[in-house]
mmCIF file of C-alpha atoms in Angstrom:
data_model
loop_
_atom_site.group_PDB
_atom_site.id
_atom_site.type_symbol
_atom_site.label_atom_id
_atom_site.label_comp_id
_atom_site.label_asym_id
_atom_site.label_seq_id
_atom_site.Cartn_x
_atom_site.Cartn_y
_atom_site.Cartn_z
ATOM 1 C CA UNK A 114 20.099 2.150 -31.794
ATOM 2 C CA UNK A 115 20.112 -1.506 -32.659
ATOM 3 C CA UNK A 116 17.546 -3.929 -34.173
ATOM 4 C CA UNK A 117 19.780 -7.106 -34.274
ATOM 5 C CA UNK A 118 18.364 -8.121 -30.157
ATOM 6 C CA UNK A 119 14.849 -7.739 -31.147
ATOM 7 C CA UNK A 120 15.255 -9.618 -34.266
ATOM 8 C CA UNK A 121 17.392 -12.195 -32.519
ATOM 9 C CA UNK A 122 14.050 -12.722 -29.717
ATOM 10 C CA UNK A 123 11.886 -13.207 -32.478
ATOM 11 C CA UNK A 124 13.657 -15.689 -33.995
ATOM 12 C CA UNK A 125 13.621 -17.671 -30.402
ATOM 13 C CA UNK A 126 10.197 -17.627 -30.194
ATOM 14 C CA UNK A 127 10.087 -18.649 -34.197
ATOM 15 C CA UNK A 128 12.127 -21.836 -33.101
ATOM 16 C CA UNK A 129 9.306 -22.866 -30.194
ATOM 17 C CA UNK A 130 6.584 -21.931 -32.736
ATOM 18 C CA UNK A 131 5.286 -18.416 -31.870
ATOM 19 C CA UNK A 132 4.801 -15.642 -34.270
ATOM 20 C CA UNK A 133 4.531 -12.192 -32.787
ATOM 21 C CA UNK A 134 1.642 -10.321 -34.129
ATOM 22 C CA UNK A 135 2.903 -7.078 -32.523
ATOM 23 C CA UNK A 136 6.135 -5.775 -31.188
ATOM 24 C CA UNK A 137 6.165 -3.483 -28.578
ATOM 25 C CA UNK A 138 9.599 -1.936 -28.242
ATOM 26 C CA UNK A 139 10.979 -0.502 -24.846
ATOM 27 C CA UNK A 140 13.347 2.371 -26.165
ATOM 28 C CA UNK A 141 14.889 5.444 -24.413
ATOM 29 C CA UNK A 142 14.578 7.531 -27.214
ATOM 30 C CA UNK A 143 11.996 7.443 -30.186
ATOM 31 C CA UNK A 144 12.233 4.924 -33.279
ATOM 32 C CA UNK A 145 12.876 6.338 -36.512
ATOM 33 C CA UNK A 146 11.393 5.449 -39.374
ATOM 34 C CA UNK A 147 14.086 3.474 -41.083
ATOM 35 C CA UNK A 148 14.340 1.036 -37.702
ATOM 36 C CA UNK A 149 10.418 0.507 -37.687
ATOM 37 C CA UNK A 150 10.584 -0.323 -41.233
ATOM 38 C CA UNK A 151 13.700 -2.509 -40.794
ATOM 39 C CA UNK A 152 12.111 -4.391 -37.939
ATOM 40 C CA UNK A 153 8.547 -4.976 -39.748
ATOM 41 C CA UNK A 154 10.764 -6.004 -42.474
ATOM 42 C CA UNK A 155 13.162 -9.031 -40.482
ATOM 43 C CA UNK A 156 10.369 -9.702 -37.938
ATOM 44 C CA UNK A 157 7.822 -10.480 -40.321
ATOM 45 C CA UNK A 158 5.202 -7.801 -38.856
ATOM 46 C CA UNK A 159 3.208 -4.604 -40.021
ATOM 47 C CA UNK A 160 4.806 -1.746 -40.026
ATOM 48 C CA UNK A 161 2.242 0.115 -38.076
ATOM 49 C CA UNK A 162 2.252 -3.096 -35.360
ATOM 50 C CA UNK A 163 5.989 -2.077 -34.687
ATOM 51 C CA UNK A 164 4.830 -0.404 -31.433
ATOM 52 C CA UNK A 165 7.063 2.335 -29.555
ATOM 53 C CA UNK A 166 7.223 2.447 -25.485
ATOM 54 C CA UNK A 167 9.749 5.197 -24.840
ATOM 55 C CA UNK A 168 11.282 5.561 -21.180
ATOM 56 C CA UNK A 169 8.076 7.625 -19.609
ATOM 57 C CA UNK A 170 9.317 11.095 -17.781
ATOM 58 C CA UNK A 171 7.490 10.582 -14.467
ATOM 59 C CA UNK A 172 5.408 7.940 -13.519
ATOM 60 C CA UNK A 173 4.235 4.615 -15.468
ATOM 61 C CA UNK A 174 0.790 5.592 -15.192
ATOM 62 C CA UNK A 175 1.526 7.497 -18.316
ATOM 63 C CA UNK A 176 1.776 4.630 -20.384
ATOM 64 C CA UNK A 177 -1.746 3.840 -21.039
ATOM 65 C CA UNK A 178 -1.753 7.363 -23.237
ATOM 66 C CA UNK A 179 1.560 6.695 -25.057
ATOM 67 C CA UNK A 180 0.198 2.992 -26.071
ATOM 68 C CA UNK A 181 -3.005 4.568 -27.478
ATOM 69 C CA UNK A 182 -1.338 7.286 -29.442
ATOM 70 C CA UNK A 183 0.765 4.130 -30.821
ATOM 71 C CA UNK A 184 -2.387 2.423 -32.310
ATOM 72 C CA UNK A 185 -1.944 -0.359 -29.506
ATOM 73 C CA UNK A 186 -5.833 -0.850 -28.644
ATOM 74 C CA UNK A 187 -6.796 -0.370 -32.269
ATOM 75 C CA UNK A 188 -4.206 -3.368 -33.426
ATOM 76 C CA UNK A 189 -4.918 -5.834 -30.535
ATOM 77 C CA UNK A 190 -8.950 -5.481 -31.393
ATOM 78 C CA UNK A 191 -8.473 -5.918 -34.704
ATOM 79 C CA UNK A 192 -6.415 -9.508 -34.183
ATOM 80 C CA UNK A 193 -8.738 -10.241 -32.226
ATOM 81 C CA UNK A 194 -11.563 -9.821 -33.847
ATOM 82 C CA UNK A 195 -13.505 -7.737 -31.704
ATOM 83 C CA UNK A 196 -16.134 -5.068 -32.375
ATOM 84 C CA UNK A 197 -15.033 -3.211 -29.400
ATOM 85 C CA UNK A 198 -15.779 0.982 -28.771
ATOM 86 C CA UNK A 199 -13.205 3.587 -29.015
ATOM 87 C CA UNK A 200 -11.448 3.576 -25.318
ATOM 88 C CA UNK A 201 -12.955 6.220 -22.816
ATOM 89 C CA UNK A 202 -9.459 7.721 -20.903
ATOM 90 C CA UNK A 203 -10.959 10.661 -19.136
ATOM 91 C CA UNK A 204 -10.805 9.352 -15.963
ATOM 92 C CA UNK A 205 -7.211 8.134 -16.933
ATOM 93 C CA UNK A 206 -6.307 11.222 -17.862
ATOM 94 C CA UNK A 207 -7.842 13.116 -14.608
ATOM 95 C CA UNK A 208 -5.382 10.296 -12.795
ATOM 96 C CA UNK A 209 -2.259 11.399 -14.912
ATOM 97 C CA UNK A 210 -3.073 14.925 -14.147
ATOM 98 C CA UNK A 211 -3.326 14.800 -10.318
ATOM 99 C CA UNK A 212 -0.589 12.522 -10.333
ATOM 100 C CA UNK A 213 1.907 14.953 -12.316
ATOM 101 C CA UNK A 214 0.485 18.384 -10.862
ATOM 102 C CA UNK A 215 -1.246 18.242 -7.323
ATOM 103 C CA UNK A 216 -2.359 20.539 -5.308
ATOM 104 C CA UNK A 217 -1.085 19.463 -2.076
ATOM 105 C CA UNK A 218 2.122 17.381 -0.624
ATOM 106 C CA UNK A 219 2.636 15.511 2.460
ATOM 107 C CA UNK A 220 4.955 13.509 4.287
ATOM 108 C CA UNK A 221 4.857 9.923 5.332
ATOM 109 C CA UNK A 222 6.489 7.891 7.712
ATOM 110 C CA UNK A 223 6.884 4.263 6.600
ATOM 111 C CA UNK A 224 8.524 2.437 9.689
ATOM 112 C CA UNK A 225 9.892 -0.862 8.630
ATOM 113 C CA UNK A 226 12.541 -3.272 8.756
ATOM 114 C CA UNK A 227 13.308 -3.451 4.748
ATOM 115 C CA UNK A 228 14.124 -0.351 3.949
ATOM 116 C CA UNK A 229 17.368 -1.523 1.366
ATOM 117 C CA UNK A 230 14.685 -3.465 -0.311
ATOM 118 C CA UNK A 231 12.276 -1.154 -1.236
ATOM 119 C CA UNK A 232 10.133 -3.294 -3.874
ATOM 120 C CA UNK A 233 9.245 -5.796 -0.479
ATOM 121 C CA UNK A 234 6.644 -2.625 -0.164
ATOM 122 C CA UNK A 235 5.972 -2.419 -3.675
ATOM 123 C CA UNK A 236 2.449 -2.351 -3.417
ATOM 124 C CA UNK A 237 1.886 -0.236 -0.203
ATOM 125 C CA UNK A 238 3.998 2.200 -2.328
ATOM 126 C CA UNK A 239 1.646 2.454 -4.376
ATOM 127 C CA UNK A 240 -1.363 1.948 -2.485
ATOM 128 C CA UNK A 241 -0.333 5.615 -0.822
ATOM 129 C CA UNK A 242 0.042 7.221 -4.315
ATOM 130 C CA UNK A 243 -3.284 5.812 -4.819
ATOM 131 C CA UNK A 244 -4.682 7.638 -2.047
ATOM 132 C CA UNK A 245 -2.346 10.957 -3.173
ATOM 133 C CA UNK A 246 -4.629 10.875 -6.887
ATOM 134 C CA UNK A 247 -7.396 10.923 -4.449
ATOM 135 C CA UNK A 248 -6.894 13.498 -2.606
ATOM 136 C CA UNK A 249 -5.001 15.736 -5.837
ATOM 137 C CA UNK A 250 -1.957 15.256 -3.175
ATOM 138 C CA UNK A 251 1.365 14.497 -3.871
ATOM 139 C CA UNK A 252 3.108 11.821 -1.663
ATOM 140 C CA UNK A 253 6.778 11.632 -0.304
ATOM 141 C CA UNK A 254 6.874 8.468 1.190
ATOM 142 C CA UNK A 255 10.219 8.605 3.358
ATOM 143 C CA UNK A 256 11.375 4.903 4.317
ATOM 144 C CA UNK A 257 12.296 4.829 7.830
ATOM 145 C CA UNK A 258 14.436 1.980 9.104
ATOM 146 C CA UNK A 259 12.600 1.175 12.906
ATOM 147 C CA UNK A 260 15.970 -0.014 14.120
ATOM 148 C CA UNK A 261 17.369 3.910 13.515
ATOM 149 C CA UNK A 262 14.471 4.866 15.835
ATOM 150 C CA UNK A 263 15.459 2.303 18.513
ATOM 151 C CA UNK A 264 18.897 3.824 18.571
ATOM 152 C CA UNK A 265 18.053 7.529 18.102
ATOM 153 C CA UNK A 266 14.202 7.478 19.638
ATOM 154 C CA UNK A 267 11.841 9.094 17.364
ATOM 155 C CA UNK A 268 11.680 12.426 17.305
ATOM 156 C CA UNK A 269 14.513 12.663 14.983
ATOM 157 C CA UNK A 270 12.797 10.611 12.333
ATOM 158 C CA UNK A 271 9.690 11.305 13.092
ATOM 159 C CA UNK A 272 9.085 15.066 14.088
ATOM 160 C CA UNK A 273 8.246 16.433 10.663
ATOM 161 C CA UNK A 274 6.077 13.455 8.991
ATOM 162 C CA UNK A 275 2.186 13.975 8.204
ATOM 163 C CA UNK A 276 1.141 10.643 8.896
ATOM 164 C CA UNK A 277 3.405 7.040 9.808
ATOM 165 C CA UNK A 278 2.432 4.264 8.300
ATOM 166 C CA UNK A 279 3.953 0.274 9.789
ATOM 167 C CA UNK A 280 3.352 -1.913 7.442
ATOM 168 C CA UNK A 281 3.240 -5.820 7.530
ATOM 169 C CA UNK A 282 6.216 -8.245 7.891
ATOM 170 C CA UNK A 283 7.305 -11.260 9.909
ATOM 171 C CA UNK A 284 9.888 -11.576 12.674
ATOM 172 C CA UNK A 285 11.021 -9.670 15.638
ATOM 173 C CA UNK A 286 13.692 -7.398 14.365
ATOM 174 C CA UNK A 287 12.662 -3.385 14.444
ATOM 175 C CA UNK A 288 9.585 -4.067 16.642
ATOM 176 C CA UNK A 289 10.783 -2.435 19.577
ATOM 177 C CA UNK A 290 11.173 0.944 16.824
ATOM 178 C CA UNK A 291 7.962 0.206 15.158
ATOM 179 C CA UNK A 292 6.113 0.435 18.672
ATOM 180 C CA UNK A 293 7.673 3.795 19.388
ATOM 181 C CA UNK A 294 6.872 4.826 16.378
ATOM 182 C CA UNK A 295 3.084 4.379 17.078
ATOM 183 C CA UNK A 296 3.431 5.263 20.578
ATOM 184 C CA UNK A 297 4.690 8.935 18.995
ATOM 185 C CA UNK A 298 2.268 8.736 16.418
ATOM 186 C CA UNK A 299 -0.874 8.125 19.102
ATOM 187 C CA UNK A 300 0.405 10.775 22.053
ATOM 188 C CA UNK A 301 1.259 13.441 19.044
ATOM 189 C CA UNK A 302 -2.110 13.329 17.148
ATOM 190 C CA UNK A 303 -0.246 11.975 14.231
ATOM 191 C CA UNK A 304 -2.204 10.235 11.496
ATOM 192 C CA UNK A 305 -1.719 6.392 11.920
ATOM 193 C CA UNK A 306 -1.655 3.673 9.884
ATOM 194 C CA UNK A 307 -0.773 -0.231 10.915
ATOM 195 C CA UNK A 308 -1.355 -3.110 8.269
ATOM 196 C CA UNK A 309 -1.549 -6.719 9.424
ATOM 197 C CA UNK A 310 1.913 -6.138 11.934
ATOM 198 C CA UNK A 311 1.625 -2.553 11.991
ATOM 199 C CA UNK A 312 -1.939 -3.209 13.387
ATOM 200 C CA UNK A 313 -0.530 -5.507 16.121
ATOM 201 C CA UNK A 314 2.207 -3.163 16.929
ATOM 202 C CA UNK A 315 -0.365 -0.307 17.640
ATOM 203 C CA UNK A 316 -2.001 -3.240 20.201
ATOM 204 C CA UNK A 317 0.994 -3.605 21.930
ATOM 205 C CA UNK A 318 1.675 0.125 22.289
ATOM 206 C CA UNK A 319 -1.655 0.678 23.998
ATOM 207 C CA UNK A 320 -1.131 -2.201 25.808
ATOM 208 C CA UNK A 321 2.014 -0.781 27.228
ATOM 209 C CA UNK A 322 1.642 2.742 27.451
ATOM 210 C CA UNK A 323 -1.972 2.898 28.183
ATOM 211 C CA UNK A 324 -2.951 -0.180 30.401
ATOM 212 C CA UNK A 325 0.088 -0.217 31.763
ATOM 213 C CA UNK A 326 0.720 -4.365 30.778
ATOM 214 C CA UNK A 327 4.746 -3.202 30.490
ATOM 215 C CA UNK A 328 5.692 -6.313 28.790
ATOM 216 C CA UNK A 329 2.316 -6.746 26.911
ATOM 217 C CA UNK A 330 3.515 -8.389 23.792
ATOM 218 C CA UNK A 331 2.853 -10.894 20.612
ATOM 219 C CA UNK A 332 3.870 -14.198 21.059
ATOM 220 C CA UNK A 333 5.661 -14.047 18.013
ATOM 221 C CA UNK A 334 8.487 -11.830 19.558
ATOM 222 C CA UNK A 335 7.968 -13.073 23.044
ATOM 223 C CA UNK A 336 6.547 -16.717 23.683
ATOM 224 C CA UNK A 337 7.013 -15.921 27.616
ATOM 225 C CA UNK A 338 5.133 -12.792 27.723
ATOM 226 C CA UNK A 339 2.832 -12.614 30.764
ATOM 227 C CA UNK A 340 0.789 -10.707 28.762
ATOM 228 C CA UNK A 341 0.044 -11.967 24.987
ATOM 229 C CA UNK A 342 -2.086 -9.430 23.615
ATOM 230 C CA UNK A 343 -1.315 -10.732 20.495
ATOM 231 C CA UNK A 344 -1.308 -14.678 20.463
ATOM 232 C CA UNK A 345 -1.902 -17.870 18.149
ATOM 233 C CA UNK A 346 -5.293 -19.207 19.216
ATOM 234 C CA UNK A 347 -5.817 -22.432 20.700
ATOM 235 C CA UNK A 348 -7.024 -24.187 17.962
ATOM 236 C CA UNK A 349 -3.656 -23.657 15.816
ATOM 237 C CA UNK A 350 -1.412 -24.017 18.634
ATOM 238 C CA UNK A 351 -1.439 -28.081 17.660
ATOM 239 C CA UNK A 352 -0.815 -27.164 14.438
ATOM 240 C CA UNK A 353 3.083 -27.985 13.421
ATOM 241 C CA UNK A 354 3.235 -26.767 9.602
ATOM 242 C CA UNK A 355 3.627 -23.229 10.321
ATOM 243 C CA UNK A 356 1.791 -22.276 6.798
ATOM 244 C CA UNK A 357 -1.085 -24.513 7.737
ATOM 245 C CA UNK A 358 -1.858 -22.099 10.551
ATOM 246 C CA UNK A 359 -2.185 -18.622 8.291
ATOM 247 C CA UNK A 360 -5.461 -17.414 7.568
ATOM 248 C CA UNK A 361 -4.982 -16.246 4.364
ATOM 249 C CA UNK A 362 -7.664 -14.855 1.400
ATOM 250 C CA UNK A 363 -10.678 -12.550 1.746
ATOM 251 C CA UNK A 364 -12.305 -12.518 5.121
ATOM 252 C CA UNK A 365 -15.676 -10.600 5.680
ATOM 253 C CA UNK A 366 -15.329 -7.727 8.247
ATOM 254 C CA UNK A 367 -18.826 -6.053 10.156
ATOM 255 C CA UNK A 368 -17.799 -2.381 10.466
ATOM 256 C CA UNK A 369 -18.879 -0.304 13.782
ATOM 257 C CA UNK A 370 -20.883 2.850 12.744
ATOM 258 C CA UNK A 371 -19.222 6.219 13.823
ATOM 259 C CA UNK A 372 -15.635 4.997 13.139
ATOM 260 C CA UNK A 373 -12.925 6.175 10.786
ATOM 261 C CA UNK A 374 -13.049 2.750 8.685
ATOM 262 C CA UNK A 375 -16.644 2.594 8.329
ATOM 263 C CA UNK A 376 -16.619 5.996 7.040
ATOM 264 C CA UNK A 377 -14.166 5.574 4.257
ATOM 265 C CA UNK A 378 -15.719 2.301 3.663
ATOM 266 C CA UNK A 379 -18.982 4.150 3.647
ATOM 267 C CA UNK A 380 -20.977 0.480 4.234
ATOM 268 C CA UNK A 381 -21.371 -1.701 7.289
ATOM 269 C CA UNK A 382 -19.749 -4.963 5.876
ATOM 270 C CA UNK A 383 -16.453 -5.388 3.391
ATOM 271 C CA UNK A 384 -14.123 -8.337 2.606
ATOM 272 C CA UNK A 385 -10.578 -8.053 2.645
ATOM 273 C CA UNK A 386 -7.318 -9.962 2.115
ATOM 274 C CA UNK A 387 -5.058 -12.017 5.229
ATOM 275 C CA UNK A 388 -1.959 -13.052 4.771
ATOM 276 C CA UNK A 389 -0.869 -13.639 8.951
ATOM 277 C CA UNK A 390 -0.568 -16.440 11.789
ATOM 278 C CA UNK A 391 -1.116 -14.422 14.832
ATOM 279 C CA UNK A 392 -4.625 -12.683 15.987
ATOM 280 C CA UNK A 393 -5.330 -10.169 18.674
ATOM 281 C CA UNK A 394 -5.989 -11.548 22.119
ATOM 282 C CA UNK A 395 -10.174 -11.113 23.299
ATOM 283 C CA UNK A 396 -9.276 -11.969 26.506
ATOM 284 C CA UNK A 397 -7.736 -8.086 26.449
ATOM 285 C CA UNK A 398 -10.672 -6.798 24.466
ATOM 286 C CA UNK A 399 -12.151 -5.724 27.432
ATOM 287 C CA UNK A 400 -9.844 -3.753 29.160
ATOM 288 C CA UNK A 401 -8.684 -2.324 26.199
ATOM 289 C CA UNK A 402 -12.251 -1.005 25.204
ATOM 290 C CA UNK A 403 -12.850 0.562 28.415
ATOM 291 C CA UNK A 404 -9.545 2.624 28.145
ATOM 292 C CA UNK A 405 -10.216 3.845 24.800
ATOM 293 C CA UNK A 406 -9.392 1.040 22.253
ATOM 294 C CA UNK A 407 -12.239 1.143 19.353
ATOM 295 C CA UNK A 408 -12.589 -2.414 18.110
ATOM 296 C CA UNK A 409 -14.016 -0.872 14.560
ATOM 297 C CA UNK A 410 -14.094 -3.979 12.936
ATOM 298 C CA UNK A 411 -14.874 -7.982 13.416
ATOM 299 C CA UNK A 412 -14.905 -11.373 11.635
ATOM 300 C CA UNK A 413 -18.459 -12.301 11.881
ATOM 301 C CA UNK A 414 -17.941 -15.927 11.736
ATOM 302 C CA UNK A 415 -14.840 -16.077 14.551
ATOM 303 C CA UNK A 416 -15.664 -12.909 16.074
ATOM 304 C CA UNK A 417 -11.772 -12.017 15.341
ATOM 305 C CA UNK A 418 -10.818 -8.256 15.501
ATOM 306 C CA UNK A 419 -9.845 -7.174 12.144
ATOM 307 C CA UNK A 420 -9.705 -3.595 12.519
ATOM 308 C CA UNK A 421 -8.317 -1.340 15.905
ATOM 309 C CA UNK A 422 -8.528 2.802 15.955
ATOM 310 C CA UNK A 423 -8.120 5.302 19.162
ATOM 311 C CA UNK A 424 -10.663 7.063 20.294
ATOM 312 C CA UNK A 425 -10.080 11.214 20.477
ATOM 313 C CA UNK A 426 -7.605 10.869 17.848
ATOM 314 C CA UNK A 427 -7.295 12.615 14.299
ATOM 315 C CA UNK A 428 -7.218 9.310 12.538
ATOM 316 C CA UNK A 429 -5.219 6.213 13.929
ATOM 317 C CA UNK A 430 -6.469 3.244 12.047
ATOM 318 C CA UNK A 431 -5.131 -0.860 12.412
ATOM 319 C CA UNK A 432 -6.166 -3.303 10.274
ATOM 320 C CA UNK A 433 -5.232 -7.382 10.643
ATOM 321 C CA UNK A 434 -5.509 -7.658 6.835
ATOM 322 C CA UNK A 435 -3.589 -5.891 3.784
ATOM 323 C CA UNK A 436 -5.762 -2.976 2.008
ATOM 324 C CA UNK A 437 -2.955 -2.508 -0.150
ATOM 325 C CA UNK A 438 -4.155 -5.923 -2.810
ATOM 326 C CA UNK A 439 -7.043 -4.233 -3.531
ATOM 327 C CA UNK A 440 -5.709 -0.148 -4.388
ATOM 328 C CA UNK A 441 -6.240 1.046 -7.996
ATOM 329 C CA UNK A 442 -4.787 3.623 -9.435
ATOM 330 C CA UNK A 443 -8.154 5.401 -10.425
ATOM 331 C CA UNK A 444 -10.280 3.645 -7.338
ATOM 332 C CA UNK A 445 -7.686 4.210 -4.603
ATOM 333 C CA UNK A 446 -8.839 1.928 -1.183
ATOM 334 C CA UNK A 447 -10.431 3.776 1.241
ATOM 335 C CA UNK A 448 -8.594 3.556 4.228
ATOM 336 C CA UNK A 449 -5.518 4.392 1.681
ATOM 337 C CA UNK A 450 -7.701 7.698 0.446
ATOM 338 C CA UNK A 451 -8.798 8.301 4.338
ATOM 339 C CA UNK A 452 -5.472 8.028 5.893
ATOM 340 C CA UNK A 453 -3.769 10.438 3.298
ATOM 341 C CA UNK A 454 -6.886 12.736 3.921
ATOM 342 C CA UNK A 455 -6.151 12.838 7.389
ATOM 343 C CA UNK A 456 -2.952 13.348 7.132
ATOM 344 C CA UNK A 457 -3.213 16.364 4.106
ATOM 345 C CA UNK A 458 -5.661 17.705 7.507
ATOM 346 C CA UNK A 459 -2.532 17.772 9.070
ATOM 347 C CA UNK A 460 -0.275 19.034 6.576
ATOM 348 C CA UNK A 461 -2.600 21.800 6.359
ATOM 349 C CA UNK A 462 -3.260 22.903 9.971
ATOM 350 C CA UNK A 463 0.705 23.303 10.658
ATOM 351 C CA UNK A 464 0.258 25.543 7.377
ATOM 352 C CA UNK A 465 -2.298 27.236 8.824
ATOM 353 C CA UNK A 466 -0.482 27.652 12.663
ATOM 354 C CA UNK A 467 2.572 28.942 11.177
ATOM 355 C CA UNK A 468 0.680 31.794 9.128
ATOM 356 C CA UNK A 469 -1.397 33.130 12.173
ATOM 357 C CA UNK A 470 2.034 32.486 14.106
ATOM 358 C CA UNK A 471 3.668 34.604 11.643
ATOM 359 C CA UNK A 472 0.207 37.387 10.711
#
């Protein structure tokens, strides 16, 4: 192990005028004494501000423990001056805990068209181990390319998942997979989950496969569909700079009483993040509603739907906006905690099947 490239990076910042106060030192294996001392020595530092952050074993959440154990909270209070309280980690700790040894384990589906780049999901990643801590439920998230399921149909992919979950993205490549996938997910009793696209891809399958519209579509994919269940209203049609035309930031959203969302929210009116250019159609509202569409949640001040579910379903739940900004590790969204919930509901009852099947 060698001190000369975190001596050399101190000197760099020396040269634009910044002395470090503390070094925190990503390792793979622990620092001896000799190196701490050598490096509080040439980097003009305290010893004990020489601050280890070994390679964790499972999961970053870990980190917050190993950082406190270095003396990290009690150094950065003391440079800055504050009077603060010694930190509270017990509901850290209960997060580490379920995280590393759940109860549970399920399977989910995410259908998408990124699948060699797995960080573009980053934070829907995430989001669904969120919702795993919630439930003391382990979560295999298995990335399913939605142009495999166009070529091979879904049962292949699909037959042994928990819960499918389409996430949001741009363009028409994969969509025709994506709507089979909800199509399986809604005629199997499979736990759904569609953010911002995934929502309008669950609007399109019902259009489809339950109204019968057979080339219901969004306009995005199809700009001569003779049915745009999905569409850019009129008012941003004359709009030419495509990101003038996004609604983007938090949106309020009236929740109906009785549905899945409003009870994980547990409240009749949230706010939530946009990030999209294309809106679900009210002229199909209608029609849609009266075959079994729940229109769960609105924008108040547009009277936009934000949120979509099915009725007689387990849980099939989508939403125009992106729940996945707002996930913490220990306050996990609700629709992420619900929808793994749902899904550990179904994890269980094929447990349960196969027993009597086998008693």
């Amino acid at each position: 192990m060698k001190t000369k490239p975190t001596q050399q990076s101190v000197a760099k910042l020396r040269e634009i005028g910044i002395q470090p106060d503390i070094l925190i030192c990503r390792t793979e294996q622990p620092i001896t004494e000799e190196i701490r001392e050598k490096l509080s020595l040439f980097c003009s530092v305290p010893k004990e501000a020489v601050v280890e952050e070994i390679d964790v074993a499972h999961s970053i959440y870990e980190l917050p423990h190993m950082l406190k154990k270095e003396g990290l909270d009690r150094l950065v209070t003391r440079f800055l001056g504050l009077d603060a309280p010694a930190p509270k980690l017990d509901e850290w700790e209960e997060v580490v805990q379920r995280l590393l040894n759940p109860k549970h384990h399920v399977r989910i589906g995410m259908v998408g068209k990124y699948m060699d780049l797995q960080d573009s999901y980053l934070s829907v990643n995430e989001s669904l181990d969120h919702g795993g801590i919630r439930n003391d439920c382990a979560v295999e998230v298995m990335h399913i390319d939605a142009e495999e399921i166009e070529r091979d149909g879904p049962e292949p992919h699909l037959s042994d998942l928990n819960g499918i979950l389409v996430p949001g993205g741009f363009g028409d490549r994969g969509t025709e997979g994506k709507i089979l996938a909800s199509k399986y997910a809604r005629e199997n009793n499979l736990p759904y989950f569609g953010l911002c696209l995934g929502m309008q891809i669950a609007v399109i399958d019902f259009a489809r496969n339950v109204l019968g519209l057979e080339q219901a579509n969004s306009e995005e994919f199809d700009p001569k569909t003779p049915d745009p269940v999905i569409h850019i209203m009129d008012d941003q049609k004359v709009v030419e700079d495509k990101g003038a035309t996004m609604r983007l930031g938090a949106c309020p959203c009236y929740l109906k009483k009785g549905s899945f969302a409003y009870n994980a929210y547990e409240k009749e009116e949230v706010s939530e993040r946009h990030r999209h250019r294309f809106e679900f159609n009210n002229s199909y509202r209608e029609k849609m509603e009266a075959e079994g569409l729940v229109i769960s949640g609105i924008n108040p001040q547009r009277d936009l739907v934000e949120i979509v579910e099915v009725h007689n379903h387990p849980w099939y739940v989508g939403v125009q906006f992106h729940p996945e900004f707002q996930s913490k590790p220990n306050k996990a969204h609700p629709l992420f905690a619900s929808f793994i919930e749902a899904s550990l509901n179904h994890q269980l009852a094929i447990v349960k099947e196969s027993k009597n099947t086998f008693d």
